[in-house]
Amino acid sequence: MKIRFERERCQGHNRCYLLAPELFDVDDDGYAVPLVEGELDEEQVAKAQLAADNCPEYAIELVES
Ligand code: F3S
Protein backbone atom coordinates (compact mmCIF):
# COMPACT_ATOMS: atom_id res chain seq x y z
CA MET A 1 0.00 0.00 0.00
CA LYS A 2 1.07 3.57 -0.53
CA ILE A 3 -0.19 7.03 0.34
CA ARG A 4 -2.23 9.06 -2.11
CA PHE A 5 -2.43 12.68 -1.04
CA GLU A 6 -4.73 15.18 -2.73
CA ARG A 7 -3.18 18.58 -2.18
CA GLU A 8 -6.28 20.39 -3.49
CA ARG A 9 -8.37 18.93 -0.65
CA CYS A 10 -5.94 19.70 2.17
CA GLN A 11 -7.04 22.62 4.34
CA GLY A 12 -4.18 22.45 6.80
CA HIS A 13 -5.87 20.75 9.74
CA ASN A 14 -2.53 19.06 10.49
CA ARG A 15 -4.03 16.03 12.16
CA CYS A 16 -1.97 13.86 9.82
CA TYR A 17 1.23 15.47 11.07
CA LEU A 18 0.21 15.14 14.73
CA LEU A 19 -0.81 11.49 14.36
CA ALA A 20 1.90 10.34 11.95
CA PRO A 21 4.85 12.77 11.92
CA GLU A 22 7.04 10.07 10.38
CA LEU A 23 4.78 10.09 7.32
CA PHE A 24 3.69 13.73 7.02
CA ASP A 25 5.36 17.09 7.38
CA VAL A 26 3.82 20.55 7.12
CA ASP A 27 4.93 23.15 4.57
CA ASP A 28 5.38 26.88 5.25
CA ASP A 29 1.73 27.51 4.44
CA GLY A 30 0.48 24.85 6.86
CA TYR A 31 -0.41 22.20 4.29
CA ALA A 32 0.60 18.57 4.54
CA VAL A 33 3.60 17.14 2.75
CA PRO A 34 3.78 13.35 2.52
CA LEU A 35 7.26 12.10 3.38
CA VAL A 36 7.02 8.56 2.00
CA GLU A 37 6.13 8.02 -1.64
CA GLY A 38 6.72 4.32 -2.05
CA GLU A 39 5.48 1.10 -0.53
CA LEU A 40 4.65 1.33 3.19
CA ASP A 41 5.60 -1.27 5.75
CA GLU A 42 2.98 -2.70 8.10
CA GLU A 43 3.51 -0.13 10.83
CA GLN A 44 3.42 2.73 8.33
CA VAL A 45 0.19 1.41 6.86
CA ALA A 46 -1.43 1.52 10.30
CA LYS A 47 -0.22 5.08 10.87
CA ALA A 48 -1.23 6.22 7.41
CA GLN A 49 -4.68 4.73 7.89
CA LEU A 50 -5.00 6.58 11.20
CA ALA A 51 -4.07 9.83 9.47
CA ALA A 52 -6.47 9.14 6.61
CA ASP A 53 -9.31 8.35 9.00
CA ASN A 54 -8.73 11.59 10.89
CA CYS A 55 -8.37 14.00 7.97
CA PRO A 56 -11.64 15.97 7.87
CA GLU A 57 -11.08 16.81 4.20
CA TYR A 58 -10.48 13.22 3.01
CA ALA A 59 -7.19 14.38 1.50
CA ILE A 60 -5.37 11.15 2.38
CA GLU A 61 -6.04 7.72 0.96
CA LEU A 62 -4.28 4.40 1.08
CA VAL A 63 -4.08 2.76 -2.32
CA GLU A 64 -2.57 -0.43 -3.70
CA SER A 65 0.91 0.18 -5.02
FE1 F3S B 1 -4.37 18.45 5.34
FE2 F3S B 1 -5.94 16.62 6.30
FE3 F3S B 1 -3.49 16.73 7.08
S1 F3S B 1 -6.52 18.69 5.83
S2 F3S B 1 -2.92 18.88 6.94
S3 F3S B 1 -4.16 16.30 5.03
S4 F3S B 1 -5.25 16.31 8.35
XYZ file of N, CA and C and ligand atoms in Angstrom:
202
model
N 0.841 -1.187 0.000
C 0.000 0.000 0.000
C 0.886 1.250 0.000
N 0.345 2.302 -0.595
C 1.071 3.571 -0.533
C 0.082 4.718 -0.281
N 0.634 5.873 0.008
C -0.188 7.032 0.341
C -0.540 7.790 -0.931
N -1.825 8.116 -1.060
C -2.230 9.063 -2.108
C -2.729 10.315 -1.384
N -2.096 11.418 -1.702
C -2.429 12.683 -1.045
C -2.967 13.657 -2.076
N -4.140 14.205 -1.814
C -4.733 15.176 -2.735
C -4.552 16.579 -2.167
N -3.558 17.256 -2.669
C -3.183 18.580 -2.182
C -4.354 19.580 -2.266
N -5.183 19.442 -3.294
C -6.282 20.390 -3.486
C -7.306 20.290 -2.355
N -7.393 19.105 -1.735
C -8.367 18.928 -0.652
C -7.840 19.413 0.699
N -6.540 19.387 0.869
C -5.942 19.703 2.170
C -6.249 21.141 2.574
N -6.746 21.283 3.804
C -7.043 22.617 4.341
C -6.151 22.969 5.527
N -5.155 22.144 5.754
C -4.184 22.453 6.804
C -4.630 22.133 8.219
N -5.434 21.127 8.373
C -5.870 20.746 9.737
C -4.737 20.126 10.552
N -3.760 19.589 9.849
C -2.534 19.063 10.492
C -2.727 17.873 11.419
N -3.856 17.238 11.349
C -4.031 16.025 12.165
C -3.102 14.913 11.675
N -2.871 14.882 10.378
C -1.973 13.863 9.821
C -0.581 13.997 10.424
N -0.101 15.226 10.519
C 1.225 15.468 11.073
C 1.280 15.108 12.556
N 0.231 15.442 13.291
C 0.212 15.143 14.726
C 0.139 13.640 14.978
N -0.609 12.927 14.141
C -0.806 11.491 14.358
C 0.291 10.638 13.731
N 0.893 11.133 12.669
C 1.898 10.335 11.955
C 3.026 11.237 11.438
N 3.795 11.840 12.354
C 4.855 12.772 11.924
C 5.954 12.100 11.108
N 6.047 10.765 11.194
C 7.040 10.066 10.381
C 6.594 9.945 8.922
N 5.314 10.216 8.680
C 4.784 10.094 7.317
C 4.397 11.434 6.692
N 4.148 12.437 7.541
C 3.691 13.730 7.024
C 4.426 14.883 7.698
N 4.815 15.840 6.878
C 5.361 17.094 7.383
C 4.354 18.193 7.028
N 4.683 19.405 7.419
C 3.825 20.550 7.121
C 4.660 21.580 6.385
N 4.137 22.144 5.303
C 4.929 23.149 4.573
C 4.759 24.530 5.212
N 5.391 25.538 4.656
C 5.380 26.879 5.253
C 3.987 27.480 5.291
N 3.089 26.991 4.464
C 1.726 27.512 4.442
C 0.784 26.687 5.315
N 1.304 25.643 5.952
C 0.477 24.846 6.859
C -0.174 23.638 6.224
N 0.174 23.356 4.970
C -0.413 22.198 4.291
C 0.489 20.979 4.423
N -0.139 19.814 4.356
C 0.597 18.572 4.541
C 1.547 18.291 3.381
N 2.639 17.631 3.741
C 3.604 17.140 2.749
C 3.900 15.685 3.084
N 3.466 14.757 2.256
C 3.779 13.348 2.522
C 5.284 13.115 2.420
N 5.817 12.326 3.336
C 7.259 12.095 3.376
C 7.666 10.778 2.724
N 6.715 9.880 2.558
C 7.024 8.558 2.003
C 6.189 8.348 0.740
N 6.860 8.166 -0.383
C 6.126 8.021 -1.642
C 5.923 6.571 -2.051
N 6.796 5.703 -1.586
C 6.725 4.317 -2.051
C 5.896 3.420 -1.155
N 6.174 2.138 -1.288
C 5.479 1.101 -0.529
C 5.687 1.286 0.977
N 4.583 1.176 1.735
C 4.648 1.331 3.187
C 4.819 -0.018 3.859
N 5.556 -0.024 4.983
C 5.603 -1.266 5.753
C 4.342 -1.340 6.626
N 4.213 -2.439 7.352
C 2.976 -2.701 8.096
C 2.669 -1.598 9.114
N 3.694 -1.171 9.815
C 3.513 -0.129 10.830
C 3.118 1.199 10.183
N 3.749 1.485 9.047
C 3.424 2.727 8.330
C 2.005 2.700 7.783
N 1.560 1.532 7.358
C 0.189 1.410 6.861
C -0.794 1.756 7.972
N -0.540 1.242 9.169
C -1.430 1.520 10.298
C -1.459 3.008 10.610
N -0.298 3.643 10.585
C -0.217 5.078 10.868
C -0.872 5.903 9.749
N -0.642 5.495 8.537
C -1.232 6.219 7.409
C -2.754 6.093 7.424
N -3.231 4.925 7.817
C -4.680 4.730 7.892
C -5.269 5.612 8.985
N -4.562 5.722 10.106
C -5.001 6.582 11.196
C -5.094 8.036 10.716
N -4.070 8.467 10.005
C -4.065 9.829 9.469
C -5.214 10.021 8.478
N -5.398 9.043 7.610
C -6.471 9.142 6.611
C -7.835 9.217 7.289
N -8.023 8.396 8.308
C -9.307 8.352 9.004
C -9.600 9.648 9.751
N -8.546 10.385 10.084
C -8.726 11.589 10.887
C -8.610 12.886 10.092
N -8.406 12.784 8.790
C -8.373 13.998 7.969
C -9.814 14.397 7.626
N -10.251 15.561 8.105
C -11.638 15.971 7.866
C -11.933 16.263 6.403
N -10.883 16.456 5.609
C -11.081 16.812 4.197
C -10.913 15.615 3.261
N -10.687 14.437 3.832
C -10.481 13.224 3.013
C -9.378 13.418 1.981
N -8.308 14.092 2.411
C -7.194 14.377 1.495
C -6.212 13.209 1.388
N -6.324 12.254 2.335
C -5.367 11.149 2.385
C -6.083 9.837 2.128
N -5.496 9.049 1.264
C -6.044 7.718 0.959
C -4.908 6.715 0.948
N -5.238 5.488 1.262
C -4.279 4.403 1.084
C -4.699 3.643 -0.167
N -3.763 3.453 -1.070
C -4.077 2.763 -2.323
C -3.071 1.635 -2.555
N -3.481 0.670 -3.319
C -2.568 -0.432 -3.695
C -1.429 0.146 -4.510
N -0.207 -0.328 -4.224
C 0.908 0.183 -5.017
C 1.106 -0.650 -6.270
Fe -4.370 18.449 5.336
Fe -5.941 16.615 6.297
Fe -3.495 16.734 7.077
S -6.516 18.694 5.829
S -2.916 18.878 6.939
S -4.159 16.301 5.026
S -5.245 16.308 8.354
